[in-house]
Every structure is written in C-alpha cells, then in structure tokens.
C-alpha cells in the first residue's frame, strides 16, 4: 500500500490515470471503463412541427409521417416510429379512396384530407412525444430534395408509361 504524503495526492492519482489514458489516445471503451452518455431529448435534432405540417399538406401524409418517424427514431422511440409510419400509410390509402369517391363533389379534397392528416401527425403525435418548443431543428433540404425527386419520378411514370394513366382512371 502506498502511503500518501499529502491529502491532495489521493485526488491527483485518478487525474494522473486519466491524463495517461488521454496521452495514449485511448478511450473509455478501450480502457475497459464504461462511458456514460445521457442524451437529453432536447439535444436531438428533429424536423420541426412546421416541416411535418408542410410536407404532409403539399406532398402527402406519408411524407410527413416519414419525417415524424425519423424524429421518433432519433429520440429513441423506434417502435413508435414504425407505428406512425403505419398510420400515415393507412391514412393516405384511406384518403385516396375518399378522394376517388368524393372527388367530383368536393373541390380540393386531396388538400383537405392532407391537412387533416397533418393535423393528426403534428397535434397528436408530435405534441405527445416532443412537448414544448425548445427543440433543435433539423434542416429540411435533404428531405425536400428526396420528396421532389419522388414526385418527379411519379409524374414521369404517369406521363411516359403507356396505358398507366388510363388504367388509373379506369380504376376510379
């Protein structure tokens, strides 16, 4: 047993061990020490409520649902993320059926149904899992570029695949 000369030395020995590990470029995983990492939910970058609302209205509820799913997964709610995605897919399919049935009778039915879907995503799911307004916003540019490319691809399919447009119109 080492006898310490001064009471402060008992605090310096652990500090010397830490410095020695830093000099060797070793990290806690390599030195068999456990690394404690507690990430606060407010430190996670998430898509804002307005981003989810905009994507849901102008693209469809599936697009807003994918953003909400990504938020939930980033915050550690992986299973709930899949639930939100399943909801947004089911809601979009229901909206397509309703738009086909009511399409001629109500102007802007698609936009109205997307608005309802976005309200469910933002006012229920977002507020439930991300209460308050102090969140780090995630940039939307990548998601926006992907969404525009998907919509562009769908438009090209409708324009250039022979008979696809007629088949979709006949299905109504």
PDB file of C-alpha atoms in Angstrom:
ATOM      1  CA  UNK A   1       0.000   0.000   0.000  1.00  0.00           C
ATOM      2  CA  UNK A   2       1.260   3.445  -0.947  1.00  0.00           C
ATOM      3  CA  UNK A   3       1.360   5.955   1.816  1.00  0.00           C
ATOM      4  CA  UNK A   4       0.353   9.414   0.655  1.00  0.00           C
ATOM      5  CA  UNK A   5       2.335  12.387   1.885  1.00  0.00           C
ATOM      6  CA  UNK A   6      -0.350  14.967   1.377  1.00  0.00           C
ATOM      7  CA  UNK A   7      -4.184  14.623   1.393  1.00  0.00           C
ATOM      8  CA  UNK A   8      -4.471  16.249  -2.050  1.00  0.00           C
ATOM      9  CA  UNK A   9      -2.477  13.396  -3.612  1.00  0.00           C
ATOM     10  CA  UNK A  10      -5.419  10.992  -3.297  1.00  0.00           C
ATOM     11  CA  UNK A  11      -7.272  13.238  -5.772  1.00  0.00           C
ATOM     12  CA  UNK A  12      -4.305  13.598  -8.097  1.00  0.00           C
ATOM     13  CA  UNK A  13      -3.759   9.871  -8.698  1.00  0.00           C
ATOM     14  CA  UNK A  14      -7.092   9.352 -10.580  1.00  0.00           C
ATOM     15  CA  UNK A  15      -6.391  12.532 -12.534  1.00  0.00           C
ATOM     16  CA  UNK A  16      -2.949  11.217 -13.483  1.00  0.00           C
ATOM     17  CA  UNK A  17      -4.544   7.965 -14.704  1.00  0.00           C
ATOM     18  CA  UNK A  18      -6.980   9.898 -16.886  1.00  0.00           C
ATOM     19  CA  UNK A  19      -4.186  12.016 -18.346  1.00  0.00           C
ATOM     20  CA  UNK A  20      -2.110   8.890 -19.025  1.00  0.00           C
ATOM     21  CA  UNK A  21      -5.021   7.360 -20.959  1.00  0.00           C
ATOM     22  CA  UNK A  22      -5.511  10.565 -22.933  1.00  0.00           C
ATOM     23  CA  UNK A  23      -1.841  10.633 -23.893  1.00  0.00           C
ATOM     24  CA  UNK A  24      -2.133   7.104 -25.288  1.00  0.00           C
ATOM     25  CA  UNK A  25      -5.171   8.099 -27.387  1.00  0.00           C
ATOM     26  CA  UNK A  26      -7.235   5.525 -25.533  1.00  0.00           C
ATOM     27  CA  UNK A  27     -10.916   5.984 -24.998  1.00  0.00           C
ATOM     28  CA  UNK A  28     -13.115   4.553 -22.239  1.00  0.00           C
ATOM     29  CA  UNK A  29     -14.177   1.579 -24.381  1.00  0.00           C
ATOM     30  CA  UNK A  30     -10.532   0.622 -24.919  1.00  0.00           C
ATOM     31  CA  UNK A  31      -9.574   1.028 -21.262  1.00  0.00           C
ATOM     32  CA  UNK A  32     -12.477  -1.113 -20.012  1.00  0.00           C
ATOM     33  CA  UNK A  33     -14.142   1.884 -18.418  1.00  0.00           C
ATOM     34  CA  UNK A  34     -17.812   2.485 -19.031  1.00  0.00           C
ATOM     35  CA  UNK A  35     -18.744   5.609 -20.870  1.00  0.00           C
ATOM     36  CA  UNK A  36     -21.825   7.323 -19.514  1.00  0.00           C
ATOM     37  CA  UNK A  37     -23.809   9.072 -22.191  1.00  0.00           C
ATOM     38  CA  UNK A  38     -27.152  10.573 -21.334  1.00  0.00           C
ATOM     39  CA  UNK A  39     -28.576  12.427 -24.282  1.00  0.00           C
ATOM     40  CA  UNK A  40     -31.272  14.903 -23.385  1.00  0.00           C
ATOM     41  CA  UNK A  41     -34.308  14.752 -25.673  1.00  0.00           C
ATOM     42  CA  UNK A  42     -33.901  18.478 -26.352  1.00  0.00           C
ATOM     43  CA  UNK A  43     -30.381  17.900 -27.715  1.00  0.00           C
ATOM     44  CA  UNK A  44     -31.633  15.680 -30.561  1.00  0.00           C
ATOM     45  CA  UNK A  45     -32.089  17.388 -33.910  1.00  0.00           C
ATOM     46  CA  UNK A  46     -35.631  16.789 -35.148  1.00  0.00           C
ATOM     47  CA  UNK A  47     -37.752  18.015 -38.009  1.00  0.00           C
ATOM     48  CA  UNK A  48     -39.934  20.873 -36.787  1.00  0.00           C
ATOM     49  CA  UNK A  49     -43.682  20.724 -36.448  1.00  0.00           C
ATOM     50  CA  UNK A  50     -43.971  23.200 -39.331  1.00  0.00           C
ATOM     51  CA  UNK A  51     -41.803  20.983 -41.562  1.00  0.00           C
ATOM     52  CA  UNK A  52     -44.015  17.961 -40.876  1.00  0.00           C
ATOM     53  CA  UNK A  53     -47.107  20.079 -41.486  1.00  0.00           C
ATOM     54  CA  UNK A  54     -45.772  21.416 -44.795  1.00  0.00           C
ATOM     55  CA  UNK A  55     -44.620  18.044 -46.120  1.00  0.00           C
ATOM     56  CA  UNK A  56     -47.954  16.458 -45.154  1.00  0.00           C
ATOM     57  CA  UNK A  57     -50.031  19.144 -46.859  1.00  0.00           C
ATOM     58  CA  UNK A  58     -48.028  19.737 -50.031  1.00  0.00           C
ATOM     59  CA  UNK A  59     -46.800  16.191 -50.698  1.00  0.00           C
ATOM     60  CA  UNK A  60     -48.954  13.767 -48.680  1.00  0.00           C
ATOM     61  CA  UNK A  61     -49.407  12.427 -45.183  1.00  0.00           C
ATOM     62  CA  UNK A  62     -46.876   9.671 -45.934  1.00  0.00           C
ATOM     63  CA  UNK A  63     -44.114  12.259 -46.429  1.00  0.00           C
ATOM     64  CA  UNK A  64     -44.946  13.956 -43.119  1.00  0.00           C
ATOM     65  CA  UNK A  65     -45.191  10.527 -41.478  1.00  0.00           C
ATOM     66  CA  UNK A  66     -41.694   9.614 -42.649  1.00  0.00           C
ATOM     67  CA  UNK A  67     -40.321  12.828 -41.115  1.00  0.00           C
ATOM     68  CA  UNK A  68     -42.187  12.133 -37.865  1.00  0.00           C
ATOM     69  CA  UNK A  69     -40.904   8.547 -37.864  1.00  0.00           C
ATOM     70  CA  UNK A  70     -37.348   9.840 -38.252  1.00  0.00           C
ATOM     71  CA  UNK A  71     -37.894  12.226 -35.324  1.00  0.00           C
ATOM     72  CA  UNK A  72     -39.124   9.397 -33.124  1.00  0.00           C
ATOM     73  CA  UNK A  73     -36.271   7.099 -34.114  1.00  0.00           C
ATOM     74  CA  UNK A  74     -33.691   9.823 -33.452  1.00  0.00           C
ATOM     75  CA  UNK A  75     -35.210  10.385 -29.998  1.00  0.00           C
ATOM     76  CA  UNK A  76     -35.153   6.651 -29.195  1.00  0.00           C
ATOM     77  CA  UNK A  77     -38.818   5.758 -29.850  1.00  0.00           C
ATOM     78  CA  UNK A  78     -38.108   3.220 -32.604  1.00  0.00           C
ATOM     79  CA  UNK A  79     -41.306   1.150 -32.232  1.00  0.00           C
ATOM     80  CA  UNK A  80     -43.493   4.240 -32.107  1.00  0.00           C
ATOM     81  CA  UNK A  81     -41.774   5.458 -35.266  1.00  0.00           C
ATOM     82  CA  UNK A  82     -42.996   2.378 -37.116  1.00  0.00           C
ATOM     83  CA  UNK A  83     -46.482   2.901 -35.685  1.00  0.00           C
ATOM     84  CA  UNK A  84     -46.552   6.479 -37.010  1.00  0.00           C
ATOM     85  CA  UNK A  85     -45.364   5.275 -40.415  1.00  0.00           C
ATOM     86  CA  UNK A  86     -48.082   2.586 -40.498  1.00  0.00           C
ATOM     87  CA  UNK A  87     -50.673   5.208 -39.524  1.00  0.00           C
ATOM     88  CA  UNK A  88     -49.543   7.597 -42.255  1.00  0.00           C
ATOM     89  CA  UNK A  89     -49.621   4.862 -44.905  1.00  0.00           C
ATOM     90  CA  UNK A  90     -53.086   3.681 -43.820  1.00  0.00           C
ATOM     91  CA  UNK A  91     -54.368   7.252 -43.657  1.00  0.00           C
ATOM     92  CA  UNK A  92     -53.020   8.052 -47.127  1.00  0.00           C
ATOM     93  CA  UNK A  93     -54.657   4.939 -48.592  1.00  0.00           C
ATOM     94  CA  UNK A  94     -57.940   5.912 -46.918  1.00  0.00           C
ATOM     95  CA  UNK A  95     -57.567   9.463 -48.271  1.00  0.00           C
ATOM     96  CA  UNK A  96     -57.033   8.100 -51.797  1.00  0.00           C
ATOM     97  CA  UNK A  97     -60.227   6.046 -51.529  1.00  0.00           C
ATOM     98  CA  UNK A  98     -62.185   9.008 -50.129  1.00  0.00           C
ATOM     99  CA  UNK A  99     -60.822  11.307 -52.833  1.00  0.00           C
ATOM    100  CA  UNK A 100     -61.869   8.800 -55.501  1.00  0.00           C
ATOM    101  CA  UNK A 101     -65.378   8.521 -54.043  1.00  0.00           C
ATOM    102  CA  UNK A 102     -65.901  12.217 -53.240  1.00  0.00           C
ATOM    103  CA  UNK A 103     -63.504  13.684 -55.799  1.00  0.00           C
ATOM    104  CA  UNK A 104     -66.049  15.222 -58.147  1.00  0.00           C
ATOM    105  CA  UNK A 105     -68.227  16.623 -55.386  1.00  0.00           C
ATOM    106  CA  UNK A 106     -65.679  18.476 -53.233  1.00  0.00           C
ATOM    107  CA  UNK A 107     -63.085  20.876 -54.596  1.00  0.00           C
ATOM    108  CA  UNK A 108     -59.548  20.444 -53.194  1.00  0.00           C
ATOM    109  CA  UNK A 109     -60.423  17.161 -51.453  1.00  0.00           C
ATOM    110  CA  UNK A 110     -56.803  15.970 -51.569  1.00  0.00           C
ATOM    111  CA  UNK A 111     -55.515  19.112 -49.880  1.00  0.00           C
ATOM    112  CA  UNK A 112     -58.257  18.958 -47.228  1.00  0.00           C
ATOM    113  CA  UNK A 113     -57.510  15.310 -46.423  1.00  0.00           C
ATOM    114  CA  UNK A 114     -53.762  16.030 -46.281  1.00  0.00           C
ATOM    115  CA  UNK A 115     -54.486  18.918 -43.895  1.00  0.00           C
ATOM    116  CA  UNK A 116     -56.422  16.584 -41.590  1.00  0.00           C
ATOM    117  CA  UNK A 117     -53.615  14.001 -41.717  1.00  0.00           C
ATOM    118  CA  UNK A 118     -51.003  16.641 -40.966  1.00  0.00           C
ATOM    119  CA  UNK A 119     -53.043  17.885 -38.012  1.00  0.00           C
ATOM    120  CA  UNK A 120     -53.099  14.361 -36.568  1.00  0.00           C
ATOM    121  CA  UNK A 121     -49.342  13.973 -37.050  1.00  0.00           C
ATOM    122  CA  UNK A 122     -48.447  17.335 -35.544  1.00  0.00           C
ATOM    123  CA  UNK A 123     -51.110  17.935 -32.920  1.00  0.00           C
ATOM    124  CA  UNK A 124     -51.282  14.388 -31.590  1.00  0.00           C
ATOM    125  CA  UNK A 125     -48.032  12.537 -32.278  1.00  0.00           C
ATOM    126  CA  UNK A 126     -45.603  15.476 -32.284  1.00  0.00           C
ATOM    127  CA  UNK A 127     -47.086  17.118 -29.185  1.00  0.00           C
ATOM    128  CA  UNK A 128     -47.217  13.787 -27.352  1.00  0.00           C
ATOM    129  CA  UNK A 129     -43.561  12.871 -27.886  1.00  0.00           C
ATOM    130  CA  UNK A 130     -41.991  16.327 -28.257  1.00  0.00           C
ATOM    131  CA  UNK A 131     -43.852  18.695 -25.917  1.00  0.00           C
ATOM    132  CA  UNK A 132     -42.723  22.278 -25.712  1.00  0.00           C
ATOM    133  CA  UNK A 133     -40.991  24.406 -28.279  1.00  0.00           C
ATOM    134  CA  UNK A 134     -37.301  24.151 -27.382  1.00  0.00           C
ATOM    135  CA  UNK A 135     -36.066  21.636 -29.966  1.00  0.00           C
ATOM    136  CA  UNK A 136     -33.024  21.731 -32.196  1.00  0.00           C
ATOM    137  CA  UNK A 137     -34.428  21.944 -35.736  1.00  0.00           C
ATOM    138  CA  UNK A 138     -33.065  19.562 -38.336  1.00  0.00           C
ATOM    139  CA  UNK A 139     -32.535  21.064 -41.809  1.00  0.00           C
ATOM    140  CA  UNK A 140     -35.213  20.008 -44.287  1.00  0.00           C
ATOM    141  CA  UNK A 141     -33.208  20.378 -47.509  1.00  0.00           C
ATOM    142  CA  UNK A 142     -32.259  16.722 -47.891  1.00  0.00           C
ATOM    143  CA  UNK A 143     -35.817  15.553 -47.180  1.00  0.00           C
ATOM    144  CA  UNK A 144     -37.164  18.190 -49.550  1.00  0.00           C
ATOM    145  CA  UNK A 145     -34.824  17.115 -52.357  1.00  0.00           C
ATOM    146  CA  UNK A 146     -35.786  13.449 -51.897  1.00  0.00           C
ATOM    147  CA  UNK A 147     -39.501  14.324 -51.840  1.00  0.00           C
ATOM    148  CA  UNK A 148     -39.250  16.396 -55.007  1.00  0.00           C
ATOM    149  CA  UNK A 149     -37.356  13.583 -56.757  1.00  0.00           C
ATOM    150  CA  UNK A 150     -40.017  11.046 -55.737  1.00  0.00           C
ATOM    151  CA  UNK A 151     -42.823  13.281 -57.003  1.00  0.00           C
ATOM    152  CA  UNK A 152     -40.887  13.922 -60.223  1.00  0.00           C
ATOM    153  CA  UNK A 153     -40.450  10.161 -60.734  1.00  0.00           C
ATOM    154  CA  UNK A 154     -44.167   9.535 -60.159  1.00  0.00           C
ATOM    155  CA  UNK A 155     -45.039  12.280 -62.643  1.00  0.00           C
ATOM    156  CA  UNK A 156     -42.691  10.791 -65.248  1.00  0.00           C
ATOM    157  CA  UNK A 157     -44.251   7.357 -64.726  1.00  0.00           C
ATOM    158  CA  UNK A 158     -47.725   8.760 -65.297  1.00  0.00           C
ATOM    159  CA  UNK A 159     -46.635  10.619 -68.416  1.00  0.00           C
ATOM    160  CA  UNK A 160     -44.422   8.062 -70.118  1.00  0.00           C
ATOM    161  CA  UNK A 161     -45.581   4.566 -69.143  1.00  0.00           C
ATOM    162  CA  UNK A 162     -48.056   3.540 -71.842  1.00  0.00           C
ATOM    163  CA  UNK A 163     -51.548   2.906 -70.537  1.00  0.00           C
ATOM    164  CA  UNK A 164     -50.781   3.620 -66.860  1.00  0.00           C
ATOM    165  CA  UNK A 165     -52.779   6.843 -66.765  1.00  0.00           C
ATOM    166  CA  UNK A 166     -55.767   5.154 -68.435  1.00  0.00           C
ATOM    167  CA  UNK A 167     -55.600   2.202 -66.040  1.00  0.00           C
ATOM    168  CA  UNK A 168     -55.610   4.524 -63.048  1.00  0.00           C
ATOM    169  CA  UNK A 169     -58.548   6.489 -64.440  1.00  0.00           C
ATOM    170  CA  UNK A 170     -60.448   3.255 -65.172  1.00  0.00           C
ATOM    171  CA  UNK A 171     -59.907   2.095 -61.587  1.00  0.00           C
ATOM    172  CA  UNK A 172     -61.981   5.048 -60.359  1.00  0.00           C
TER     173      UNK A 172
END
